[in-house]
């Protein structure tokens, strides 16, 4: 038996099929950080066909790094609902804050999104948007490695009804779509947590912004290593999209 050939054949067939599904989704979420994963989970839970595109080979975005790489995550009690729902262990700490393991939170959020039916494609970078008559209709993608090697290789395109920019501080998709990005302001944790949810919105027909990208678009305060605002923002984006899809 030529096992090597069979392994290759299985990977090519299954990988092609997976990516082919990714090329047509109801919603594409760009970025598998806490905001993007929560958004994907909430959408998939409601039977929306959702693809998450992540340029790194891991999920969790900035959350896995805790605070300055110290492996602890902090969240306000009133914003911890999603983590509780996906089974993350939360321990009470000072000032009404809860503490959790950030790697556990990242993998459990990703697992919940997958179990609900979302696809997560890693190692793929969004380098442009598809736009028709002023509406964002999906994203233009390439292998992260191709761009890192500075190779001139034409990209492919993934279509969607809605796209969510959950790329964190960069607000990469908003920039590609021509949205003015103010860049985030200085740190004010409590206010930043409120504003990130408030600024979660449709910034152009077909394009939503969530998480730190929403704060960056509006120049809102950064909040540092506290994560409830990201989860609430991802959830809010999902709720708004669900309203439009139904
Ligand atoms: O940065 P990230 O975790 O964004 P978030 O979900 O959460 C922010 C917090 O982690 C933290 C914070 C909380 O106080 O400030 O920073 O808003 O996740 C963003 C993900 O998007 C990916 C990136 O690799 C990361 O995993 N990403 C960024 N640009 C692209 C991308 C791109 N062009 N294509 C695909 N993925």
Short mmCIF file of C-alpha atoms and ligand atoms in Angstrom, two decimals:
data_model
loop_
_atom_site.label_atom_id
_atom_site.label_comp_id
_atom_site.label_asym_id
_atom_site.label_seq_id
_atom_site.Cartn_x
_atom_site.Cartn_y
_atom_site.Cartn_z
CA UNK A 1 0.00 0.00 0.00
CA UNK A 2 1.33 3.44 -0.88
CA UNK A 3 0.45 5.20 2.37
CA UNK A 4 2.28 8.40 1.46
CA UNK A 5 0.15 8.80 -1.65
CA UNK A 6 -3.06 8.12 0.31
CA UNK A 7 -2.16 10.66 3.02
CA UNK A 8 -1.53 13.26 0.33
CA UNK A 9 -4.71 12.43 -1.51
CA UNK A 10 -6.84 12.64 1.66
CA UNK A 11 -5.32 15.98 2.64
CA UNK A 12 -5.79 17.47 -0.81
CA UNK A 13 -9.40 16.28 -1.09
CA UNK A 14 -10.49 17.24 2.43
CA UNK A 15 -8.50 20.49 2.46
CA UNK A 16 -9.95 21.53 -0.88
CA UNK A 17 -13.47 20.74 0.32
CA UNK A 18 -12.98 22.71 3.53
CA UNK A 19 -11.59 25.76 1.76
CA UNK A 20 -14.29 25.53 -0.89
CA UNK A 21 -16.91 25.80 1.89
CA UNK A 22 -15.02 28.79 3.30
CA UNK A 23 -15.33 30.55 -0.06
CA UNK A 24 -19.07 31.07 0.44
CA UNK A 25 -20.37 31.82 3.95
CA UNK A 26 -23.15 33.87 5.47
CA UNK A 27 -20.55 35.61 7.63
CA UNK A 28 -16.77 35.82 7.52
CA UNK A 29 -15.11 36.78 10.78
CA UNK A 30 -11.55 38.01 10.35
CA UNK A 31 -9.42 37.25 13.41
CA UNK A 32 -9.66 34.42 15.94
CA UNK A 33 -9.10 36.55 19.04
CA UNK A 34 -11.65 36.70 21.88
CA UNK A 35 -13.99 39.04 19.97
CA UNK A 36 -13.90 37.04 16.72
CA UNK A 37 -14.31 33.66 18.41
CA UNK A 38 -17.26 34.88 20.50
CA UNK A 39 -18.90 36.39 17.45
CA UNK A 40 -18.45 33.14 15.50
CA UNK A 41 -19.78 31.08 18.41
CA UNK A 42 -22.91 33.23 18.81
CA UNK A 43 -23.62 33.18 15.07
CA UNK A 44 -23.02 29.45 14.62
CA UNK A 45 -25.19 28.72 17.66
CA UNK A 46 -28.00 30.41 15.73
CA UNK A 47 -27.44 28.29 12.61
CA UNK A 48 -25.53 30.92 10.67
CA UNK A 49 -22.88 29.56 8.30
CA UNK A 50 -19.71 31.24 9.55
CA UNK A 51 -16.04 31.10 8.62
CA UNK A 52 -13.26 32.52 10.79
CA UNK A 53 -10.08 33.48 8.93
CA UNK A 54 -6.97 33.74 11.10
CA UNK A 55 -3.52 34.59 9.82
CA UNK A 56 -1.60 32.91 12.62
CA UNK A 57 -1.47 29.16 13.19
CA UNK A 58 -3.12 29.45 16.61
CA UNK A 59 -6.40 30.74 18.00
CA UNK A 60 -6.98 33.16 20.86
CA UNK A 61 -5.28 36.29 19.51
CA UNK A 62 -3.91 38.53 22.22
CA UNK A 63 -5.78 36.71 24.97
CA UNK A 64 -3.38 33.77 25.25
CA UNK A 65 -0.61 36.19 26.28
CA UNK A 66 -2.48 37.16 29.49
CA UNK A 67 -0.92 40.39 30.75
CA UNK A 68 2.70 40.96 29.64
CA UNK A 69 2.89 37.17 29.18
CA UNK A 70 1.92 36.51 32.81
CA UNK A 71 -0.47 33.59 32.31
CA UNK A 72 -3.64 34.96 33.91
CA UNK A 73 -6.72 36.58 32.44
CA UNK A 74 -9.00 39.00 34.27
CA UNK A 75 -12.64 39.76 33.62
CA UNK A 76 -15.41 41.75 35.32
CA UNK A 77 -18.04 39.48 36.84
CA UNK A 78 -20.87 41.08 34.87
CA UNK A 79 -19.18 40.39 31.51
CA UNK A 80 -18.13 36.77 32.14
CA UNK A 81 -21.30 35.08 30.88
CA UNK A 82 -19.83 33.65 27.67
CA UNK A 83 -16.77 32.20 29.43
CA UNK A 84 -19.07 30.60 31.98
CA UNK A 85 -21.26 29.19 29.22
CA UNK A 86 -18.31 27.54 27.44
CA UNK A 87 -17.06 26.02 30.70
CA UNK A 88 -14.04 28.15 31.60
CA UNK A 89 -13.12 27.95 35.28
CA UNK A 90 -13.54 31.40 36.85
CA UNK A 91 -12.10 32.21 40.27
CA UNK A 92 -13.15 35.26 42.31
CA UNK A 93 -10.43 37.85 42.95
CA UNK A 94 -10.41 41.42 44.28
CA UNK A 95 -12.74 44.29 43.30
CA UNK A 96 -15.47 42.14 41.71
CA UNK A 97 -13.00 40.73 39.21
CA UNK A 98 -12.69 37.08 38.20
CA UNK A 99 -9.51 35.36 37.10
CA UNK A 100 -9.09 32.58 34.53
CA UNK A 101 -6.49 30.69 32.55
CA UNK A 102 -6.21 32.53 29.19
CA UNK A 103 -5.17 29.45 27.21
CA UNK A 104 -8.16 27.56 28.59
CA UNK A 105 -10.42 30.47 27.61
CA UNK A 106 -9.00 30.62 24.07
CA UNK A 107 -9.32 26.90 23.36
CA UNK A 108 -12.75 26.57 24.97
CA UNK A 109 -14.13 29.53 23.03
CA UNK A 110 -12.69 28.09 19.81
CA UNK A 111 -14.06 24.66 20.67
CA UNK A 112 -17.51 26.10 21.37
CA UNK A 113 -17.48 27.89 18.01
CA UNK A 114 -16.42 24.68 16.24
CA UNK A 115 -18.98 22.54 18.07
CA UNK A 116 -21.68 25.03 17.10
CA UNK A 117 -20.65 24.56 13.47
CA UNK A 118 -18.26 27.42 12.67
CA UNK A 119 -15.23 26.81 10.43
CA UNK A 120 -11.85 28.16 11.53
CA UNK A 121 -9.19 28.50 8.84
CA UNK A 122 -5.70 29.34 10.12
CA UNK A 123 -2.55 30.47 8.31
CA UNK A 124 -4.61 32.60 5.94
CA UNK A 125 -4.45 36.36 5.81
CA UNK A 126 -7.05 38.84 4.59
CA UNK A 127 -5.33 41.26 2.23
CA UNK A 128 -8.30 43.05 0.69
CA UNK A 129 -12.10 43.20 0.62
CA UNK A 130 -14.54 42.42 -2.19
CA UNK A 131 -16.70 45.46 -2.76
CA UNK A 132 -19.67 45.92 -5.07
CA UNK A 133 -21.50 49.24 -5.35
CA UNK A 134 -20.26 50.39 -1.95
CA UNK A 135 -21.09 47.15 -0.12
CA UNK A 136 -18.47 44.81 1.33
CA UNK A 137 -19.29 41.34 -0.05
CA UNK A 138 -16.40 39.31 1.38
CA UNK A 139 -12.63 39.23 1.62
CA UNK A 140 -9.57 38.59 -0.52
CA UNK A 141 -7.23 36.01 1.01
CA UNK A 142 -3.79 34.53 0.62
CA UNK A 143 -1.55 32.24 2.64
CA UNK A 144 0.16 34.23 5.39
CA UNK A 145 3.40 32.50 4.35
CA UNK A 146 3.12 33.79 0.78
CA UNK A 147 2.80 37.37 1.99
CA UNK A 148 5.57 36.90 4.57
CA UNK A 149 7.88 35.67 1.81
CA UNK A 150 6.93 38.71 -0.27
CA UNK A 151 6.03 36.48 -3.20
CA UNK A 152 3.87 37.84 -5.97
CA UNK A 153 1.04 35.29 -5.93
CA UNK A 154 -2.49 36.34 -6.80
CA UNK A 155 -5.02 35.77 -4.01
CA UNK A 156 -8.40 34.02 -3.91
CA UNK A 157 -11.73 35.49 -2.77
CA UNK A 158 -14.21 34.39 -0.07
CA UNK A 159 -17.73 35.77 -0.45
CA UNK A 160 -20.13 36.51 2.40
CA UNK A 161 -23.28 38.44 3.26
CA UNK A 162 -21.48 40.08 6.16
CA UNK A 163 -17.85 40.47 7.16
CA UNK A 164 -16.66 41.18 10.70
CA UNK A 165 -13.36 42.93 11.31
CA UNK A 166 -12.13 41.36 14.56
CA UNK A 167 -8.45 41.91 13.78
CA UNK A 168 -7.68 43.67 17.06
CA UNK A 169 -5.56 46.80 17.36
CA UNK A 170 -4.82 46.88 13.61
CA UNK A 171 -8.45 47.16 12.42
CA UNK A 172 -6.95 45.70 9.24
CA UNK A 173 -10.17 45.06 7.33
CA UNK A 174 -11.58 48.51 8.09
CA UNK A 175 -8.40 50.06 6.72
CA UNK A 176 -8.64 47.92 3.58
CA UNK A 177 -12.28 49.02 3.17
CA UNK A 178 -11.28 52.68 3.34
CA UNK A 179 -12.65 53.35 6.82
CA UNK A 180 -10.77 55.98 8.76
CA UNK A 181 -9.08 54.36 11.76
CA UNK A 182 -8.23 56.82 14.53
CA UNK A 183 -6.02 54.39 16.47
CA UNK A 184 -6.74 53.52 20.08
CA UNK A 185 -6.41 56.01 22.90
CA UNK A 186 -4.53 55.68 26.21
CA UNK A 187 -5.52 53.17 28.87
CA UNK A 188 -8.69 53.58 30.95
CA UNK A 189 -9.86 50.04 31.64
CA UNK A 190 -13.45 50.60 32.83
CA UNK A 191 -14.37 53.21 30.22
CA UNK A 192 -12.58 51.25 27.50
CA UNK A 193 -14.64 48.16 28.36
CA UNK A 194 -17.87 50.14 27.94
CA UNK A 195 -16.84 51.93 24.77
CA UNK A 196 -15.69 48.83 22.88
CA UNK A 197 -19.24 47.49 23.07
CA UNK A 198 -20.77 50.86 22.16
CA UNK A 199 -18.51 51.18 19.11
CA UNK A 200 -19.35 47.70 17.81
CA UNK A 201 -21.30 48.48 14.66
CA UNK A 202 -21.69 48.28 10.91
CA UNK A 203 -19.08 50.71 9.66
CA UNK A 204 -19.88 50.25 5.97
CA UNK A 205 -22.68 48.26 4.34
CA UNK A 206 -21.78 44.60 4.88
CA UNK A 207 -18.85 45.30 7.22
CA UNK A 208 -19.04 45.16 11.01
CA UNK A 209 -16.26 45.92 13.45
CA UNK A 210 -15.84 44.18 16.82
CA UNK A 211 -13.36 43.99 19.67
CA UNK A 212 -10.24 46.10 19.84
CA UNK A 213 -10.69 46.97 16.17
CA UNK A 214 -13.89 48.84 17.13
CA UNK A 215 -11.97 50.83 19.75
CA UNK A 216 -9.22 51.57 17.22
CA UNK A 217 -11.68 52.84 14.61
CA UNK A 218 -13.16 55.31 17.09
CA UNK A 219 -9.97 56.22 18.99
CA UNK A 220 -11.47 54.86 22.24
CA UNK A 221 -9.52 54.02 25.39
CA UNK A 222 -7.52 50.82 25.52
CA UNK A 223 -8.29 48.57 28.45
CA UNK A 224 -5.24 46.33 28.66
CA UNK A 225 -5.46 42.74 29.86
CA UNK A 226 -9.15 42.59 30.77
CA UNK A 227 -11.30 40.70 28.33
CA UNK A 228 -15.04 41.01 29.02
CA UNK A 229 -15.46 43.93 26.64
CA UNK A 230 -14.05 41.82 23.79
CA UNK A 231 -16.53 39.02 24.47
CA UNK A 232 -19.47 41.40 24.81
CA UNK A 233 -18.45 43.17 21.64
CA UNK A 234 -18.22 39.91 19.67
CA UNK A 235 -21.65 38.96 20.98
CA UNK A 236 -23.10 42.34 20.08
CA UNK A 237 -21.80 42.12 16.50
CA UNK A 238 -23.38 38.67 16.20
CA UNK A 239 -26.71 39.95 17.54
CA UNK A 240 -26.78 42.84 15.06
CA UNK A 241 -25.95 40.54 12.16
CA UNK A 242 -28.60 38.04 13.28
CA UNK A 243 -31.19 40.81 13.24
CA UNK A 244 -30.30 41.68 9.66
CA UNK A 245 -30.18 38.09 8.46
CA UNK A 246 -33.63 37.24 9.78
O1 LIG B 1 -5.75 40.96 18.82
P1 LIG B 1 -6.92 40.09 19.11
O2 LIG B 1 -6.90 39.27 20.31
O3 LIG B 1 -8.23 41.02 18.99
P2 LIG B 1 -9.56 41.12 19.88
O4 LIG B 1 -10.36 39.87 19.77
O5 LIG B 1 -9.01 41.15 21.39
C1 LIG B 1 -8.07 42.08 21.83
C2 LIG B 1 -7.38 41.50 23.05
O6 LIG B 1 -6.74 40.29 22.74
C3 LIG B 1 -6.35 42.43 23.66
C4 LIG B 1 -6.94 43.61 24.29
C5 LIG B 1 -7.94 43.40 25.38
O7 LIG B 1 -7.81 44.41 26.23
O8 LIG B 1 -6.63 44.68 23.95
O9 LIG B 1 -5.39 42.80 22.67
O10 LIG B 1 -10.17 42.41 19.56
O11 LIG B 1 -7.13 39.10 17.85
C6 LIG B 1 -7.08 39.57 16.54
C7 LIG B 1 -6.72 38.42 15.63
O12 LIG B 1 -6.81 38.84 14.28
C8 LIG B 1 -5.74 38.28 13.53
C9 LIG B 1 -4.57 38.28 14.52
O13 LIG B 1 -3.58 37.34 14.14
C10 LIG B 1 -5.27 37.93 15.83
O14 LIG B 1 -5.27 36.55 16.09
N1 LIG B 1 -5.53 39.11 12.34
C11 LIG B 1 -5.07 40.39 12.31
N2 LIG B 1 -5.02 40.83 11.05
C12 LIG B 1 -5.46 39.81 10.26
C13 LIG B 1 -5.77 38.71 11.09
C14 LIG B 1 -5.62 39.64 8.83
N3 LIG B 1 -5.34 40.63 7.98
N4 LIG B 1 -6.08 38.46 8.37
C15 LIG B 1 -6.38 37.44 9.25
N5 LIG B 1 -6.23 37.54 10.59
#
